[in-house]
């Protein structure tokens, strides 16, 4: 389990990835060839993965996503230290915050 | 036509339309008007006779309420909706239902929340400005009096009128999510390209047979990293004529709220009746200061952080984890931040684990930065 700011990256067994992930749309890479896990709207800073692999999102940009890195990779961000990831499947979770009657996303 | 939507890759389309949705400042009016003329022609209509520019959608609606009859019938269905229908049908035929859903997931869905919510806020603010709901009357006998019923009926009628005028609008830059999807689908449709060209310049616009009313984009737009309207010391969205929306992390707040945030004290925060506004006051005041000044006690401490509780009168307690950012700031210090967690949380680890939706026992990061 790895944490970079408001993003948690949890290794999972391939069997834990729902079969539907195989047919869901692959997130396109950004202009720099990275898989963007989370993007800051204002600064444009991103938690992004370098290296071969695929990212599948369950819903909108704030839902969780499945990340597959057949050869491992690294997560970079403009304000956080880089984290090396081993090969495998991961569940990517955005941090949230409790608000009475609602839940808000955290944006760092 | 130089701006056909001919199948730009999803990442480029999203980046482009993200910027369009957040653009502020005056339009290039000649470009916008030419785009609207193109949209009319592509819809098989005669070009509009007149363009009327307004500094805000509020100013446009004010004119519509007075002079709507002079502008001819609404042609929104033909200018905008027909083009969208063609584009959607075309994309469905080309990509299939699953393919279109996948295309939407990587394009429009990326922008839907950050463009849809501000648009909804503008719509609500216009309704409340031109057709405010009458003050509720709690005494049922009073409420049933004919004069009070008449006031409510009149207000409902006026709200209906304003809603209909809002339905005539094309959302301009706030259509960015759909345009990103169509951009990637690559329709090559001239009408859609014209709508896209208009969206790159303007806020909402109203197409009628002879007249087009256009609203400039906002003069200022303040958002947080998640794309929500957010500003503590002024309006989060402001138009040149003073029409403005106030919000804190996306939550609407009253216009005088920024003024109420200066000179806050723990006593004034506790005295605020509205729980949501009190929460904003707390965040603005700073949980750390509030904890220090109100003498709050930590509930629990472990290697993930500290769990705090603030008791509030007639409200659930505020329970927060205090977390230290793992990556040092440029000056070498570590930023401390506070995240609110459900009031039943018992340990700091359980609190941090909750913020990521995992079990307390499972939350063991090998590496944190």
Coordinates of C-alpha atoms in Angstrom, one line a residue:
Chain A
X1 CA 0.0 0.0 0.0
X2 CA 1.4 3.3 -1.1
X3 CA 0.3 6.9 -0.4
X4 CA 1.2 10.0 -2.3
X5 CA -0.7 13.0 -0.9
X6 CA -4.4 12.5 -1.3
X7 CA -4.0 9.3 -3.4
X8 CA -3.8 5.8 -2.0
X9 CA -2.5 3.0 -4.2
X10 CA -3.4 -0.5 -2.9
X11 CA -1.8 -3.6 -4.4
X12 CA -4.5 -6.2 -5.2
X13 CA -4.5 -9.8 -6.5
X14 CA -5.5 -10.0 -10.2
X15 CA -8.5 -12.1 -9.1
X16 CA -9.8 -9.1 -7.1
X17 CA -10.1 -7.0 -10.2
X18 CA -13.7 -7.2 -11.6
X19 CA -14.0 -8.9 -14.9
X20 CA -15.8 -5.8 -16.2
X21 CA -12.5 -3.9 -16.0
X22 CA -11.2 -5.8 -19.0
X23 CA -13.8 -4.2 -21.2
X24 CA -14.0 -0.7 -19.7
X25 CA -12.4 2.2 -21.4
X26 CA -8.6 2.7 -20.8
X27 CA -7.8 6.2 -19.6
X28 CA -5.9 8.0 -22.3
X29 CA -2.3 9.1 -21.4
X30 CA -1.7 12.8 -21.1
X31 CA 0.4 14.9 -23.5
X32 CA 3.5 13.7 -21.6
X33 CA 2.6 10.1 -22.0
X34 CA 1.7 9.6 -18.4
X35 CA -1.3 7.9 -16.8
X36 CA -2.9 10.6 -14.7
X37 CA -4.4 9.2 -11.4
X38 CA -5.6 12.6 -10.2
X39 CA -5.3 16.1 -11.6
X40 CA -5.4 19.4 -9.7
X41 CA -7.7 21.7 -11.6
X42 CA -6.0 24.9 -10.6
X43 CA -2.3 24.2 -10.4
X44 CA -2.4 21.4 -13.1
X45 CA -0.3 19.3 -10.8
X46 CA -0.9 15.6 -11.2
X47 CA -0.4 12.3 -9.5
X48 CA 0.8 10.5 -12.5
X49 CA 2.3 7.1 -13.4
X50 CA 5.3 6.7 -15.7
X51 CA 5.9 3.4 -17.4
X52 CA 3.9 0.9 -19.4
X53 CA 0.5 0.0 -18.1
X54 CA -3.2 0.7 -18.1
X55 CA -5.6 2.7 -16.0
X56 CA -9.4 2.0 -15.9
X57 CA -11.8 4.2 -14.0
X58 CA -14.9 3.0 -12.4
X59 CA -16.9 6.2 -12.9
X60 CA -16.0 9.9 -12.9
X61 CA -12.7 11.5 -12.0
X62 CA -13.4 11.1 -8.3
X63 CA -14.3 7.5 -8.2
X64 CA -11.7 4.8 -7.7
X65 CA -9.6 3.3 -10.5
X66 CA -7.8 0.1 -11.4
X67 CA -4.1 0.4 -12.4
X68 CA -2.2 -2.4 -14.1
X69 CA 1.6 -2.1 -14.3
X70 CA 3.0 -5.3 -16.0
X71 CA 6.6 -4.1 -15.4
X72 CA 6.2 -1.9 -12.4
X73 CA 6.4 1.9 -12.6
X74 CA 6.7 5.1 -10.6
X75 CA 4.2 7.7 -9.3
X76 CA 5.3 11.3 -9.7
X77 CA 3.8 14.6 -8.5
X78 CA 5.2 18.1 -8.6
X79 CA 5.0 18.5 -4.8
X80 CA 5.6 15.0 -3.5
X81 CA 8.5 12.6 -3.6
X82 CA 8.4 9.9 -6.3
X83 CA 7.2 6.4 -5.3
X84 CA 8.4 3.2 -7.1
X85 CA 5.7 0.6 -7.6
X86 CA 6.2 -3.1 -8.2
X87 CA 4.6 -5.0 -11.1
X88 CA 1.0 -5.9 -10.6
X89 CA -2.6 -4.6 -10.2
X90 CA -3.5 -1.8 -7.9
X91 CA -6.7 -0.1 -6.7
X92 CA -6.3 3.7 -6.7
X93 CA -8.4 5.7 -4.2
X94 CA -8.8 9.4 -3.8
X95 CA -8.9 10.8 -0.3
X96 CA -12.3 11.9 1.0
X97 CA -13.5 14.0 4.0
X98 CA -16.5 13.6 6.1
X99 CA -19.1 16.4 6.1
X100 CA -22.4 16.0 7.9
X101 CA -24.9 14.7 5.3
X102 CA -22.3 14.4 2.6
X103 CA -18.7 13.3 1.8
X104 CA -16.3 15.7 0.1
X105 CA -13.2 14.9 -1.9
X106 CA -9.9 16.2 -0.6
X107 CA -7.7 18.1 -3.1
X108 CA -4.1 18.8 -2.0
Chain B
X1 CA -14.5 25.8 -41.5
X2 CA -11.3 25.7 -39.6
X3 CA -12.6 24.3 -36.3
X4 CA -14.3 21.0 -37.4
X5 CA -14.5 18.4 -34.6
X6 CA -12.6 15.7 -36.4
X7 CA -11.5 13.2 -33.9
X8 CA -9.0 14.8 -31.6
X9 CA -7.5 12.3 -29.1
X10 CA -9.4 12.2 -25.8
X11 CA -6.5 13.7 -23.7
X12 CA -6.1 16.7 -26.0
X13 CA -9.9 17.2 -26.3
X14 CA -10.3 17.1 -22.5
X15 CA -7.4 19.5 -21.9
X16 CA -8.7 21.9 -24.6
X17 CA -12.3 21.9 -23.3
X18 CA -11.2 22.0 -19.7
X19 CA -9.5 25.3 -20.5
X20 CA -12.6 26.6 -22.4
X21 CA -14.8 25.8 -19.5
X22 CA -12.6 27.8 -17.1
X23 CA -11.9 30.7 -19.4
X24 CA -12.7 34.2 -18.2
X25 CA -12.7 37.6 -19.8
X26 CA -14.3 39.3 -22.8
X27 CA -15.2 37.4 -25.9
X28 CA -13.7 38.1 -29.3
X29 CA -17.2 39.3 -30.4
X30 CA -16.6 39.1 -34.1
X31 CA -15.5 35.5 -33.9
X32 CA -18.4 34.6 -31.6
X33 CA -21.0 36.3 -33.9
X34 CA -19.6 34.6 -37.0
X35 CA -19.8 31.2 -35.2
X36 CA -23.4 31.9 -34.3
X37 CA -24.2 32.9 -37.9
X38 CA -22.5 29.6 -39.1
X39 CA -24.7 27.7 -36.6
X40 CA -27.9 29.3 -37.9
X41 CA -26.9 28.6 -41.5
X42 CA -25.9 25.0 -40.7
X43 CA -29.4 24.6 -39.1
X44 CA -31.0 25.8 -42.3
X45 CA -32.1 29.1 -40.8
X46 CA -31.7 32.7 -42.0
X47 CA -28.9 34.5 -40.2
X48 CA -29.9 36.5 -37.1
X49 CA -30.6 40.2 -37.7
X50 CA -29.2 41.4 -34.5
X51 CA -26.6 40.4 -31.8
X52 CA -27.2 41.8 -28.3
X53 CA -24.2 41.4 -25.9
X54 CA -24.6 41.4 -22.1
X55 CA -22.0 41.5 -19.4
X56 CA -23.7 38.5 -17.6
X57 CA -26.5 36.0 -18.0
X58 CA -28.4 38.0 -15.4
X59 CA -28.3 41.1 -17.6
X60 CA -29.5 38.9 -20.6
X61 CA -32.4 37.4 -18.6
X62 CA -33.4 40.9 -17.4
X63 CA -33.7 42.0 -21.0
X64 CA -35.5 38.9 -22.0
X65 CA -38.1 39.4 -19.2
X66 CA -38.9 42.8 -20.8
X67 CA -38.5 42.3 -24.5
X68 CA -38.6 38.6 -25.2
X69 CA -41.5 39.0 -27.7
X70 CA -39.5 41.3 -30.0
X71 CA -36.8 38.7 -30.7
X72 CA -38.9 36.0 -32.5
X73 CA -39.4 32.4 -31.7
X74 CA -36.7 30.4 -29.9
X75 CA -34.6 28.4 -32.4
X76 CA -32.5 26.6 -29.7
X77 CA -34.0 23.2 -30.7
X78 CA -32.9 23.6 -34.3
X79 CA -29.6 25.4 -33.7
X80 CA -28.3 23.4 -30.8
X81 CA -30.4 20.3 -30.0
X82 CA -30.7 19.0 -33.5
X83 CA -26.9 19.2 -34.0
X84 CA -26.3 17.4 -30.7
X85 CA -28.8 14.7 -31.6
X86 CA -27.1 14.1 -35.0
X87 CA -23.7 14.0 -33.2
X88 CA -24.9 11.5 -30.6
X89 CA -26.7 9.3 -33.1
X90 CA -23.6 9.4 -35.4
X91 CA -21.2 8.5 -32.5
X92 CA -23.5 5.7 -31.4
X93 CA -23.6 4.3 -34.9
X94 CA -19.9 4.5 -35.3
X95 CA -18.8 3.3 -31.9
X96 CA -21.7 1.2 -30.6
X97 CA -23.4 1.7 -27.3
X98 CA -20.4 0.3 -25.3
X99 CA -17.9 2.3 -27.4
X100 CA -19.8 5.5 -26.9
X101 CA -20.1 4.9 -23.2
X102 CA -16.3 4.3 -23.1
X103 CA -15.7 7.4 -25.1
X104 CA -17.8 9.4 -22.7
X105 CA -16.0 8.0 -19.7
X106 CA -12.7 9.3 -21.0
X107 CA -13.9 12.6 -22.2
X108 CA -17.2 14.2 -21.1
X109 CA -17.3 12.4 -17.7
X110 CA -13.9 14.0 -16.9
X111 CA -15.4 17.5 -17.2
X112 CA -19.1 16.9 -16.3
X113 CA -18.8 17.8 -12.6
X114 CA -16.6 20.8 -12.9
X115 CA -18.7 22.3 -15.7
X116 CA -22.2 21.1 -14.7
X117 CA -22.1 22.3 -11.1
X118 CA -21.2 25.9 -11.8
X119 CA -23.9 26.0 -14.5
X120 CA -26.4 24.7 -12.1
X121 CA -25.4 27.4 -9.5
X122 CA -25.8 30.1 -12.1
X123 CA -29.3 28.8 -13.0
X124 CA -30.3 28.7 -9.4
X125 CA -29.0 32.2 -8.7
X126 CA -30.9 33.6 -11.7
X127 CA -34.1 31.9 -10.5
X128 CA -33.6 33.3 -7.0
X129 CA -32.8 36.8 -8.3
X130 CA -35.7 37.2 -10.7
X131 CA -38.3 35.0 -9.0
X132 CA -37.4 34.6 -5.3
X133 CA -39.4 32.1 -3.3
X134 CA -41.6 34.0 -0.8
X135 CA -40.7 33.6 2.8
X136 CA -42.3 30.5 4.2
X137 CA -45.2 31.1 6.6
X138 CA -45.2 28.6 9.4
X139 CA -48.6 29.4 10.8
X140 CA -51.0 27.4 8.7
X141 CA -54.0 29.6 9.3
X142 CA -51.9 32.6 8.2
X143 CA -50.7 30.6 5.2
X144 CA -54.2 29.9 4.0
X145 CA -55.3 33.5 3.8
X146 CA -56.1 34.4 0.2
X147 CA -53.6 37.3 0.0
X148 CA -50.8 34.9 1.1
X149 CA -51.9 32.2 -1.3
X150 CA -51.9 34.8 -4.1
X151 CA -48.4 35.9 -3.3
X152 CA -47.2 32.3 -3.6
X153 CA -49.1 31.7 -6.8
X154 CA -47.6 34.8 -8.3
X155 CA -44.1 33.8 -7.3
X156 CA -44.6 30.3 -8.7
X157 CA -45.8 31.8 -12.0
X158 CA -42.8 34.1 -12.2
X159 CA -40.4 31.2 -11.4
X160 CA -42.0 29.2 -14.3
X161 CA -41.4 32.2 -16.6
X162 CA -37.8 32.5 -15.7
X163 CA -37.3 28.7 -16.0
X164 CA -38.6 28.8 -19.5
X165 CA -36.2 31.6 -20.5
X166 CA -33.4 29.6 -19.0
X167 CA -34.4 26.6 -21.1
X168 CA -33.9 28.8 -24.2
X169 CA -30.2 29.2 -23.4
X170 CA -27.3 27.5 -25.0
X171 CA -24.7 27.0 -22.3
X172 CA -21.6 28.2 -24.3
X173 CA -18.5 27.4 -22.4
X174 CA -20.5 25.3 -19.9
X175 CA -21.2 22.8 -22.7
X176 CA -17.5 21.8 -22.6
X177 CA -18.1 18.3 -21.4
X178 CA -20.4 17.4 -24.3
X179 CA -18.2 19.2 -26.8
X180 CA -15.1 17.3 -25.6
X181 CA -16.9 14.0 -26.2
X182 CA -18.1 15.1 -29.7
X183 CA -14.6 16.4 -30.4
X184 CA -13.1 13.0 -29.8
X185 CA -16.0 11.2 -31.5
X186 CA -15.1 13.2 -34.6
X187 CA -18.4 14.1 -36.1
X188 CA -17.1 16.5 -38.8
X189 CA -20.5 18.2 -38.4
X190 CA -20.5 21.9 -39.5
X191 CA -23.3 22.8 -37.1
X192 CA -21.5 21.3 -34.2
X193 CA -18.2 22.9 -35.1
X194 CA -20.0 26.3 -35.1
X195 CA -21.4 25.6 -31.7
X196 CA -17.9 24.7 -30.5
X197 CA -16.5 27.9 -31.9
X198 CA -19.1 29.9 -30.1
X199 CA -18.4 28.0 -26.9
X200 CA -14.8 29.0 -27.1
X201 CA -15.8 32.6 -26.8
X202 CA -18.9 33.1 -24.8
X203 CA -20.9 32.2 -21.8
X204 CA -24.6 31.4 -22.2
X205 CA -26.4 32.6 -25.3
X206 CA -30.0 32.7 -26.4
X207 CA -30.8 32.0 -30.1
X208 CA -34.1 33.5 -31.3
X209 CA -35.3 33.9 -34.9
X210 CA -34.2 37.5 -35.4
X211 CA -32.1 38.3 -32.3
X212 CA -29.3 36.5 -30.5
X213 CA -28.5 37.5 -26.9
X214 CA -25.0 36.6 -25.7
X215 CA -23.5 36.8 -22.3
X216 CA -19.8 37.4 -21.7
X217 CA -17.9 34.9 -19.7
X218 CA -17.2 35.7 -16.0
X219 CA -14.6 38.3 -15.2
X220 CA -13.3 36.1 -12.4
X221 CA -13.5 32.4 -11.5
X222 CA -11.9 31.0 -8.4
X223 CA -11.8 27.2 -7.9
X224 CA -10.1 24.7 -5.6
X225 CA -7.9 21.9 -6.9
X226 CA -11.0 19.7 -7.2
X227 CA -12.5 22.2 -9.6
X228 CA -15.2 23.4 -7.2
X229 CA -16.2 27.1 -6.8
X230 CA -14.1 28.3 -3.9
X231 CA -13.1 31.6 -2.4
X232 CA -13.0 32.9 1.1
X233 CA -12.4 36.6 0.6
X234 CA -14.8 37.5 -2.3
X235 CA -17.0 36.0 -5.0
X236 CA -15.9 32.7 -6.5
X237 CA -17.6 33.5 -9.8
X238 CA -18.0 37.2 -10.8
X239 CA -19.3 38.9 -13.9
X240 CA -18.3 42.4 -15.0
X241 CA -21.7 43.9 -14.0
X242 CA -21.5 42.6 -10.5
X243 CA -23.6 39.4 -10.8
X244 CA -21.6 37.1 -8.5
X245 CA -21.7 33.8 -6.8
X246 CA -20.1 33.1 -3.4
X247 CA -18.9 29.6 -2.5
X248 CA -16.5 27.7 -0.3
X249 CA -15.3 24.4 -1.7
X250 CA -18.3 24.3 -3.9
X251 CA -20.8 25.0 -1.1
X252 CA -23.0 28.1 -1.7
X253 CA -22.6 30.8 1.0
X254 CA -24.3 34.2 1.4
X255 CA -22.8 37.3 -0.3
X256 CA -21.9 38.8 3.1
X257 CA -20.2 35.7 4.2
X258 CA -16.6 36.7 3.4
X259 CA -17.2 39.8 5.6
X260 CA -18.4 37.6 8.4
X261 CA -15.1 35.6 8.2
X262 CA -13.0 38.5 9.3
X263 CA -12.4 38.8 13.0
X264 CA -13.7 35.4 13.8
X265 CA -13.6 34.1 17.4
X266 CA -14.4 30.7 18.8
X267 CA -17.4 32.3 20.5
X268 CA -18.8 33.7 17.2
X269 CA -18.3 30.4 15.5
X270 CA -20.2 28.6 18.2
X271 CA -23.0 31.2 18.0
X272 CA -23.6 30.6 14.2
X273 CA -26.9 28.7 13.9
X274 CA -26.4 27.3 10.4
X275 CA -24.3 24.1 10.7
X276 CA -22.8 24.3 7.2
X277 CA -21.7 27.9 7.6
X278 CA -20.3 27.1 11.0
X279 CA -18.2 24.4 9.4
X280 CA -16.9 26.9 6.8
X281 CA -16.1 29.3 9.7
X282 CA -14.2 26.6 11.5
X283 CA -12.2 25.7 8.4
X284 CA -11.5 29.3 7.7
X285 CA -10.5 30.1 11.3
X286 CA -8.3 27.1 11.3
X287 CA -8.9 23.9 13.2
X288 CA -5.5 24.2 14.8
X289 CA -6.3 27.7 16.2
X290 CA -9.7 26.6 17.3
X291 CA -8.3 23.5 19.0
X292 CA -5.8 25.6 20.9
X293 CA -8.2 28.4 21.8
X294 CA -11.1 26.1 22.8
X295 CA -8.9 23.9 24.9
X296 CA -9.9 20.7 23.0
X297 CA -8.4 17.4 24.1
X298 CA -6.9 14.9 21.7
X299 CA -8.9 11.6 21.8
X300 CA -6.2 9.4 20.4
X301 CA -2.7 9.5 19.0
X302 CA -0.7 6.9 17.0
X303 CA 1.9 6.9 14.2
X304 CA -0.6 8.0 11.6
X305 CA -1.6 11.2 13.5
X306 CA -3.8 12.7 16.2
X307 CA -7.6 12.4 16.6
X308 CA -9.4 15.5 17.9
X309 CA -12.9 16.2 18.9
X310 CA -14.7 19.5 19.2
X311 CA -18.1 19.5 21.0
X312 CA -20.6 21.8 19.5
X313 CA -23.9 22.8 21.1
X314 CA -27.0 21.1 19.4
X315 CA -24.9 19.5 16.8
X316 CA -22.8 16.4 16.2
X317 CA -19.2 16.8 17.4
X318 CA -16.5 17.6 14.9
X319 CA -14.0 14.7 14.9
X320 CA -10.8 15.2 12.9
X321 CA -7.5 13.6 12.2
X322 CA -4.5 15.8 12.3
X323 CA -2.1 14.5 9.7
X324 CA 1.5 15.6 8.9
X325 CA 2.3 15.8 5.2
X326 CA 5.1 13.4 4.6
X327 CA 6.8 15.5 2.0
X328 CA 8.6 18.6 3.4
X329 CA 7.7 22.1 2.2
X330 CA 10.4 24.0 0.4
X331 CA 11.4 25.6 3.7
X332 CA 11.9 22.1 5.3
X333 CA 8.9 22.2 7.5
X334 CA 6.1 19.6 7.3
X335 CA 2.6 21.0 6.7
X336 CA 0.0 19.8 9.2
X337 CA -3.6 19.4 7.9
X338 CA -6.9 18.3 9.3
X339 CA -9.5 16.0 7.8
X340 CA -12.9 15.7 9.2
X341 CA -14.0 12.0 9.8
X342 CA -17.3 10.4 11.0
X343 CA -18.1 11.3 14.6
X344 CA -17.9 7.7 15.8
X345 CA -14.2 7.4 14.9
X346 CA -12.1 6.0 17.8
X347 CA -8.5 6.1 16.6
X348 CA -6.3 8.2 14.4
X349 CA -5.5 5.2 12.2
X350 CA -9.2 4.5 11.8
X351 CA -9.8 8.1 10.8
X352 CA -7.1 8.2 8.1
X353 CA -8.1 4.7 6.9
X354 CA -11.7 6.0 6.6
X355 CA -10.6 8.9 4.4
X356 CA -9.4 6.3 1.9
X357 CA -12.3 3.9 2.4
X358 CA -10.2 1.1 3.8
X359 CA -10.4 -0.9 7.1
X360 CA -8.4 0.4 10.0
X361 CA -6.5 -2.9 10.2
X362 CA -5.7 -2.9 6.5
X363 CA -4.3 0.7 6.4
X364 CA -0.5 0.1 6.5
X365 CA 1.2 2.2 3.8
X366 CA 4.7 0.9 3.0
X367 CA 5.7 4.3 1.6
X368 CA 4.1 7.7 2.0
X369 CA 5.2 11.0 0.4

